Amino acid sequence: MKDTGSLDLMTITVKVFGGLRESFQGGTQLQQLPPASTLASLITKLNADFPDLSADLAKGLDAGYLNILVNGRNIRFLQGHETMLQDGDIVAFLPPVGGG
């Protein structure tokens, strides 16, 4: 008999690129979230789980230069931080790349 009181978690693949990789213990992590979680919920969890990443994320988000993609789509064209996540989604954090 299934326990109807248990909460099934969804798995989100989180990828970070550039200088954020050092604070994230590599480039890819799997994160577990409750159903109906938003991108904001994921960011809150990442800030708690990876304190070194927290400052870099906050700086990039505040300055508006950190691009966040959900399944390859920029959140600016979705619902921003209120974008609903689904089991199996891939969320990528892309800092700007400079050069010349």
XYZ file of N, CA and C in Angstrom:
300
model
N 0.841 -1.180 0.000
C 0.000 0.000 0.000
C 0.885 1.241 0.000
N 0.580 2.175 -0.860
C 1.378 3.399 -0.969
C 0.992 4.369 0.143
N 2.003 4.995 0.735
C 1.782 6.004 1.769
C 1.388 7.305 1.085
N 0.117 7.667 1.156
C -0.351 8.874 0.472
C 0.113 10.147 1.151
N 0.671 10.031 2.358
C 1.172 11.206 3.049
C 2.587 11.575 2.646
N 3.262 10.688 1.923
C 4.641 10.984 1.531
C 4.646 11.960 0.361
N 5.697 12.713 0.292
C 5.831 13.729 -0.743
C 6.820 13.233 -1.788
N 6.371 13.112 -3.019
C 7.268 12.728 -4.098
C 8.058 13.955 -4.518
N 9.359 13.818 -4.509
C 10.214 14.933 -4.903
C 10.511 14.848 -6.389
N 10.730 15.996 -6.989
C 11.156 16.019 -8.380
C 12.656 16.282 -8.424
N 13.288 15.784 -9.465
C 14.727 15.948 -9.635
C 14.986 16.964 -10.735
N 15.788 17.967 -10.388
C 16.167 19.031 -11.315
C 17.673 18.942 -11.529
N 18.110 18.972 -12.775
C 19.535 19.018 -13.085
C 19.952 20.482 -13.146
N 20.952 20.836 -12.346
C 21.447 22.213 -12.308
C 22.852 22.221 -12.894
N 23.061 23.097 -13.869
C 24.373 23.251 -14.497
C 24.833 24.688 -14.305
N 26.086 24.840 -13.940
C 26.662 26.180 -13.833
C 27.897 26.242 -14.717
N 28.175 27.424 -15.209
C 29.267 27.605 -16.151
C 30.170 28.737 -15.691
N 31.321 28.835 -16.328
C 32.257 29.915 -16.040
C 32.777 29.864 -14.620
N 32.979 31.042 -14.043
C 33.537 31.161 -12.700
C 32.659 30.588 -11.607
N 31.387 30.354 -11.889
C 30.492 29.790 -10.880
C 30.815 28.330 -10.564
N 31.489 27.648 -11.482
C 31.772 26.217 -11.298
C 32.569 25.936 -10.030
N 33.515 26.807 -9.702
C 34.353 26.585 -8.522
C 33.527 26.558 -7.243
N 32.530 27.410 -7.159
C 31.686 27.504 -5.964
C 30.622 26.419 -5.917
N 30.490 25.662 -6.986
C 29.397 24.702 -7.116
C 29.873 23.258 -7.061
N 31.125 23.037 -6.750
C 31.689 21.681 -6.681
C 31.539 20.957 -8.021
N 31.929 21.637 -9.071
C 31.817 21.057 -10.401
C 30.712 21.723 -11.191
N 30.467 21.247 -12.371
C 29.527 21.917 -13.245
C 28.090 21.469 -13.175
N 27.823 20.252 -12.666
C 26.460 19.728 -12.688
C 26.115 19.066 -11.368
N 24.922 19.352 -10.876
C 24.412 18.738 -9.641
C 22.940 18.401 -9.849
N 22.488 17.348 -9.196
C 21.061 17.034 -9.164
C 20.485 17.581 -7.870
N 19.363 18.259 -7.972
C 18.699 18.833 -6.803
C 17.287 18.266 -6.698
N 16.867 17.981 -5.472
C 15.530 17.463 -5.203
C 14.659 18.598 -4.661
N 13.486 18.766 -5.248
C 12.544 19.804 -4.820
C 11.139 19.214 -4.744
N 10.289 19.799 -3.903
C 8.894 19.361 -3.883
C 8.193 19.727 -5.192
N 7.144 19.000 -5.541
C 6.376 19.359 -6.739
C 5.870 20.799 -6.650
N 5.668 21.404 -7.794
C 5.163 22.782 -7.904
C 6.142 23.813 -7.360
N 7.433 23.496 -7.375
C 8.452 24.464 -6.959
C 8.757 25.414 -8.107
N 9.171 26.609 -7.741
C 9.546 27.621 -8.728
C 11.069 27.727 -8.806
N 11.525 28.475 -9.784
C 12.950 28.753 -9.898
C 13.450 29.454 -8.640
N 12.648 30.348 -8.081
C 13.033 31.040 -6.846
C 13.285 30.042 -5.718
N 12.482 28.989 -5.637
C 12.684 27.945 -4.623
C 14.011 27.228 -4.837
N 14.324 26.957 -6.095
C 15.594 26.304 -6.404
C 16.759 27.200 -6.005
N 16.688 28.478 -6.326
C 17.770 29.404 -5.979
C 17.940 29.477 -4.466
N 16.848 29.508 -3.722
C 16.922 29.513 -2.254
C 17.625 28.258 -1.751
N 17.298 27.108 -2.332
C 17.934 25.845 -1.934
C 19.420 25.851 -2.282
N 19.763 26.344 -3.461
C 21.173 26.409 -3.856
C 21.954 27.326 -2.922
N 21.363 28.454 -2.541
C 22.030 29.372 -1.612
C 22.309 28.694 -0.280
N 21.386 27.857 0.184
C 21.575 27.151 1.455
C 22.592 26.018 1.327
N 22.542 25.286 0.215
C 23.416 24.123 0.029
C 24.835 24.490 -0.390
N 24.996 25.619 -1.057
C 26.300 26.033 -1.583
C 26.563 27.482 -1.188
N 26.957 27.734 0.071
C 27.143 29.112 0.545
C 28.132 29.919 -0.297
N 29.166 29.273 -0.825
C 30.136 29.997 -1.649
C 29.503 30.482 -2.954
N 28.541 29.742 -3.445
C 27.850 30.115 -4.676
C 26.868 31.254 -4.435
N 26.354 31.334 -3.223
C 25.304 32.293 -2.872
C 25.679 33.731 -3.215
N 26.860 34.161 -2.834
C 27.286 35.544 -3.091
C 27.406 35.813 -4.590
N 27.951 34.845 -5.329
C 28.093 35.020 -6.775
C 26.730 35.092 -7.463
N 25.802 34.242 -7.035
C 24.455 34.282 -7.612
C 23.776 35.609 -7.308
N 23.864 36.038 -6.055
C 23.216 37.295 -5.654
C 23.765 38.466 -6.457
N 25.089 38.511 -6.607
C 25.710 39.606 -7.357
C 25.240 39.595 -8.813
N 25.247 38.428 -9.429
C 24.825 38.319 -10.823
C 23.356 38.614 -11.023
N 22.520 38.167 -10.077
C 21.084 38.423 -10.181
C 20.773 39.891 -9.953
N 21.425 40.500 -8.950
C 21.188 41.919 -8.661
C 21.621 42.809 -9.821
N 22.760 42.483 -10.427
C 23.281 43.296 -11.526
C 22.565 42.999 -12.849
N 21.849 41.895 -12.902
C 21.102 41.554 -14.107
C 21.918 40.946 -15.221
N 23.153 40.530 -14.924
C 23.967 39.974 -16.001
C 24.033 38.453 -16.006
N 23.452 37.802 -15.028
C 23.465 36.343 -14.973
C 22.274 35.812 -15.768
N 22.555 35.040 -16.799
C 21.480 34.435 -17.581
C 21.117 33.089 -16.979
N 19.822 32.842 -16.855
C 19.332 31.574 -16.333
C 18.424 30.971 -17.392
N 18.712 29.724 -17.744
C 17.920 29.014 -18.739
C 17.222 27.833 -18.084
N 15.973 27.624 -18.437
C 15.235 26.427 -18.033
C 14.935 25.667 -19.317
N 15.526 24.490 -19.430
C 15.380 23.668 -20.639
C 15.745 24.454 -21.899
N 16.812 25.261 -21.781
C 17.322 26.002 -22.925
C 16.612 27.314 -23.221
N 15.614 27.670 -22.413
C 14.872 28.921 -22.633
C 15.203 29.908 -21.530
N 15.544 31.129 -21.934
C 15.880 32.170 -20.974
C 14.651 32.504 -20.133
N 14.847 32.604 -18.809
C 13.708 32.868 -17.922
C 13.087 34.233 -18.177
N 13.818 35.119 -18.844
C 13.245 36.432 -19.185
C 12.042 36.288 -20.110
N 12.004 35.175 -20.852
C 10.906 34.924 -21.784
C 9.905 33.917 -21.221
N 10.109 33.534 -19.977
C 9.176 32.652 -19.273
C 8.504 33.491 -18.191
N 8.494 33.012 -16.971
C 7.907 33.782 -15.873
C 8.964 34.257 -14.881
N 10.179 34.464 -15.364
C 11.245 34.936 -14.491
C 11.481 33.972 -13.341
N 11.687 34.522 -12.163
C 11.968 33.687 -10.989
C 10.758 32.875 -10.543
N 9.604 33.220 -11.040
C 8.386 32.467 -10.701
C 8.096 31.349 -11.704
N 9.048 31.071 -12.599
C 8.901 29.967 -13.541
C 8.733 28.667 -12.773
N 7.674 27.939 -13.074
C 7.422 26.655 -12.427
C 8.373 25.605 -13.001
N 8.923 24.798 -12.121
C 9.818 23.727 -12.536
C 9.063 22.403 -12.538
N 9.534 21.488 -13.391
C 8.936 20.161 -13.504
C 10.030 19.120 -13.347
N 9.629 17.938 -12.931
C 10.576 16.845 -12.784
C 11.337 16.648 -14.095
N 12.664 16.567 -13.999
C 13.495 16.353 -15.172
C 13.986 17.619 -15.845
N 13.560 18.790 -15.377
C 14.020 20.044 -15.973
C 15.526 20.210 -15.809
N 16.104 20.960 -16.728
C 17.520 21.324 -16.667
C 17.586 22.841 -16.524
N 18.233 23.292 -15.456
C 18.386 24.721 -15.191
C 19.866 25.056 -15.308
N 20.192 26.028 -16.143
C 21.580 26.427 -16.365
C 21.778 27.880 -15.952
N 22.877 28.123 -15.237
C 23.264 29.469 -14.812
C 24.487 29.862 -15.627
N 24.347 30.927 -16.419
C 25.392 31.338 -17.349
C 25.856 32.756 -17.050
N 27.043 32.903 -16.447
C 27.583 34.245 -16.256
C 28.098 34.776 -17.594
N 28.271 36.088 -17.708
C 28.780 36.637 -18.964
C 30.214 36.186 -19.204
N 30.551 36.096 -20.469
C 31.905 35.722 -20.857
C 32.491 36.899 -21.613
N 33.657 37.327 -21.182
C 34.309 38.453 -21.842
C 35.575 38.001 -22.540
N 36.024 38.805 -23.389
C 37.258 38.486 -24.089
C 37.469 39.490 -25.206
N 38.504 39.254 -25.903
C 38.699 40.209 -26.975
C 39.862 39.941 -27.792
